[in-house]
Amino acid sequence: MLRTLAIATVVAASAAASSPVKCTDIGGCIAVFEPVCGSDNRTYGNACELTVAQCSNPSLQLASDGACGDKCQLKACADIYAPVCGSDGQTYGNKCELQRAQCNNKPITVVSQGPCGNATTTQPANTTTTIVVPNTTQTPKTTPVTSMASPRAFVAIGVGLVALGLA
């Protein structure tokens, strides 16, 4: 495992430096899901996997970070309400929500931080849970807990479990 990590690190460092990588030096890639799009319009699980593919297709290049295809469908926004006013007069729950609206070919920019004057508000999906915390008084206090787990973390865990044969 440590050897694989070291090889993957060397491969990634070599790819980043744009120096040629000997395909015989590549032993395997770590199971971390950080997708990249190749010039063949194929999504690779991470930069190391793209480098391995370059051994059989030397003209293959990195086209962009992230998966190939519609970037708008892949964009997930955090459940944090930090409103911004868009140039379309609409209040978005946060800057990410405005950027997702931009993906639909709308030329929207942030006009100001905070809600617009009398505009409609688009709030992020609510995944807040309230936990009752007992104390010495008769009135219970509540503490909101928001799930901030990254979808990428769940995918990386799943990919790791599959690689280990545990899933």
Short mmCIF file of C-alpha atoms in Angstrom, two decimals:
data_model
loop_
_atom_site.label_atom_id
_atom_site.label_comp_id
_atom_site.label_asym_id
_atom_site.label_seq_id
_atom_site.Cartn_x
_atom_site.Cartn_y
_atom_site.Cartn_z
CA MET A 1 0.00 0.00 0.00
CA LEU A 2 2.78 2.41 0.92
CA ARG A 3 4.65 1.52 -2.30
CA THR A 4 1.49 2.18 -4.33
CA LEU A 5 1.02 5.55 -2.63
CA ALA A 6 4.64 6.47 -3.32
CA ILE A 7 4.37 5.46 -6.98
CA ALA A 8 1.09 7.33 -7.40
CA THR A 9 2.67 10.40 -5.81
CA VAL A 10 5.68 10.18 -8.14
CA VAL A 11 3.41 9.72 -11.15
CA ALA A 12 1.19 12.65 -10.13
CA ALA A 13 4.23 14.85 -9.48
CA SER A 14 5.74 13.90 -12.84
CA ALA A 15 2.47 14.61 -14.63
CA ALA A 16 2.20 17.97 -12.90
CA ALA A 17 5.73 18.85 -13.96
CA SER A 18 4.88 17.86 -17.57
CA SER A 19 7.90 15.58 -17.73
CA PRO A 20 7.53 12.24 -19.48
CA VAL A 21 6.57 9.30 -17.30
CA LYS A 22 7.94 5.84 -17.97
CA CYS A 23 5.00 3.48 -18.17
CA THR A 24 7.09 0.75 -16.57
CA ASP A 25 7.37 2.91 -13.43
CA ILE A 26 3.62 3.00 -12.90
CA GLY A 27 2.45 0.40 -10.42
CA GLY A 28 -1.06 1.51 -9.55
CA CYS A 29 -3.16 4.41 -8.43
CA ILE A 30 -4.60 5.14 -5.01
CA ALA A 31 -8.37 4.87 -4.70
CA VAL A 32 -9.15 8.56 -4.29
CA PHE A 33 -12.00 9.89 -6.41
CA GLU A 34 -10.94 13.27 -7.77
CA PRO A 35 -12.25 13.06 -11.34
CA VAL A 36 -10.51 14.63 -14.30
CA CYS A 37 -11.62 14.90 -17.91
CA GLY A 38 -9.28 13.64 -20.62
CA SER A 39 -8.95 15.07 -24.11
CA ASP A 40 -10.78 11.91 -25.27
CA ASN A 41 -13.86 13.25 -23.42
CA ARG A 42 -13.61 10.36 -20.94
CA THR A 43 -13.79 10.89 -17.17
CA TYR A 44 -10.92 9.34 -15.22
CA GLY A 45 -11.16 8.69 -11.46
CA ASN A 46 -8.10 10.82 -10.74
CA ALA A 47 -4.99 12.28 -12.41
CA CYS A 48 -3.04 9.06 -11.83
CA GLU A 49 -5.59 7.04 -13.82
CA LEU A 50 -5.28 9.56 -16.66
CA THR A 51 -1.49 9.16 -16.57
CA VAL A 52 -1.84 5.36 -16.79
CA ALA A 53 -4.16 5.78 -19.80
CA GLN A 54 -1.54 8.00 -21.47
CA CYS A 55 0.73 4.93 -21.68
CA SER A 56 -1.53 3.41 -24.32
CA ASN A 57 -2.54 6.76 -25.83
CA PRO A 58 0.41 9.22 -25.69
CA SER A 59 -1.62 12.02 -27.32
CA LEU A 60 -4.11 11.96 -24.42
CA GLN A 61 -4.06 15.18 -22.38
CA LEU A 62 -5.85 16.63 -19.37
CA ALA A 63 -8.83 18.62 -20.68
CA SER A 64 -10.16 19.86 -17.32
CA ASP A 65 -10.47 19.10 -13.65
CA GLY A 66 -13.74 17.42 -12.76
CA ALA A 67 -15.83 14.96 -14.72
CA CYS A 68 -16.46 15.37 -18.43
CA GLY A 69 -19.88 16.44 -19.62
CA ASP A 70 -22.36 18.78 -18.04
CA LYS A 71 -20.61 20.47 -15.13
CA CYS A 72 -23.91 21.94 -13.94
CA GLN A 73 -25.40 18.58 -13.04
CA LEU A 74 -22.34 17.71 -11.00
CA LYS A 75 -22.25 20.88 -8.92
CA ALA A 76 -23.42 20.33 -5.35
CA CYS A 77 -23.78 23.32 -3.05
CA ALA A 78 -23.28 23.38 0.72
CA ASP A 79 -26.36 23.80 2.88
CA ILE A 80 -25.21 27.16 4.20
CA TYR A 81 -27.54 30.14 3.94
CA ALA A 82 -25.38 33.11 2.98
CA PRO A 83 -27.69 35.03 0.60
CA VAL A 84 -26.45 36.96 -2.41
CA CYS A 85 -28.41 39.22 -4.73
CA GLY A 86 -28.15 38.29 -8.41
CA SER A 87 -28.20 40.71 -11.33
CA ASP A 88 -31.52 39.09 -12.32
CA GLY A 89 -33.10 40.56 -9.15
CA GLN A 90 -33.35 37.17 -7.44
CA THR A 91 -31.88 36.33 -4.06
CA TYR A 92 -29.87 33.10 -4.06
CA GLY A 93 -29.25 31.08 -0.90
CA ASN A 94 -25.50 31.36 -1.41
CA LYS A 95 -22.95 32.11 -4.13
CA CYS A 96 -22.87 28.46 -5.20
CA GLU A 97 -26.63 28.51 -5.87
CA LEU A 98 -26.13 31.58 -8.09
CA GLN A 99 -23.29 29.82 -9.93
CA ARG A 100 -25.52 26.81 -10.50
CA ALA A 101 -28.11 29.14 -12.06
CA GLN A 102 -25.33 30.52 -14.30
CA CYS A 103 -24.79 26.99 -15.61
CA ASN A 104 -28.20 27.17 -17.25
CA ASN A 105 -26.72 29.76 -19.65
CA LYS A 106 -27.99 32.70 -17.65
CA PRO A 107 -25.65 35.71 -17.56
CA ILE A 108 -26.05 36.36 -13.81
CA THR A 109 -23.55 38.15 -11.59
CA VAL A 110 -23.51 38.90 -7.86
CA VAL A 111 -24.82 42.43 -7.36
CA SER A 112 -24.47 42.46 -3.57
CA GLN A 113 -24.03 40.29 -0.51
CA GLY A 114 -27.30 39.66 1.30
CA PRO A 115 -30.84 39.41 -0.02
CA CYS A 116 -32.17 41.59 -2.83
CA GLY A 117 -34.76 44.26 -2.00
CA ASN A 118 -38.17 42.66 -2.70
CA ALA A 119 -36.97 39.58 -4.54
CA THR A 120 -37.77 35.91 -4.38
CA THR A 121 -35.30 33.89 -2.32
CA THR A 122 -33.88 30.57 -3.44
CA GLN A 123 -32.64 28.82 -0.30
CA PRO A 124 -30.44 25.75 -0.32
CA ALA A 125 -32.05 22.42 0.52
CA ASN A 126 -32.66 22.13 4.26
CA THR A 127 -30.92 19.20 5.86
CA THR A 128 -30.81 20.71 9.34
CA THR A 129 -31.64 18.50 12.30
CA THR A 130 -32.56 19.90 15.71
CA ILE A 131 -31.17 18.13 18.77
CA VAL A 132 -32.74 18.82 22.16
CA VAL A 133 -30.08 19.33 24.81
CA PRO A 134 -31.38 19.01 28.39
CA ASN A 135 -30.21 21.54 30.97
CA THR A 136 -31.10 22.53 34.52
CA THR A 137 -34.08 24.72 33.57
CA GLN A 138 -37.53 23.51 32.52
CA THR A 139 -37.25 24.98 28.99
CA PRO A 140 -35.23 22.78 26.62
CA LYS A 141 -32.54 24.41 24.49
CA THR A 142 -32.10 23.37 20.88
CA THR A 143 -28.93 23.27 18.86
CA PRO A 144 -29.14 23.07 15.06
CA VAL A 145 -26.78 20.55 13.48
CA THR A 146 -26.20 20.76 9.76
CA SER A 147 -24.77 17.94 7.69
CA MET A 148 -21.65 19.25 5.96
CA ALA A 149 -20.33 15.92 4.65
CA SER A 150 -18.99 16.24 1.15
CA PRO A 151 -20.48 13.96 -1.53
CA ARG A 152 -16.90 13.49 -2.74
CA ALA A 153 -15.96 12.05 0.69
CA PHE A 154 -18.72 9.45 0.48
CA VAL A 155 -17.67 8.48 -3.05
CA ALA A 156 -14.00 8.22 -2.01
CA ILE A 157 -14.94 5.98 0.91
CA GLY A 158 -17.05 3.79 -1.37
CA VAL A 159 -14.27 3.54 -3.97
CA GLY A 160 -11.81 2.63 -1.21
CA LEU A 161 -14.08 -0.10 0.13
CA VAL A 162 -14.52 -1.56 -3.35
CA ALA A 163 -10.76 -1.50 -3.95
CA LEU A 164 -10.20 -3.37 -0.68
CA GLY A 165 -12.88 -5.91 -1.57
CA LEU A 166 -15.03 -4.86 1.39
CA ALA A 167 -18.04 -3.70 -0.61
#
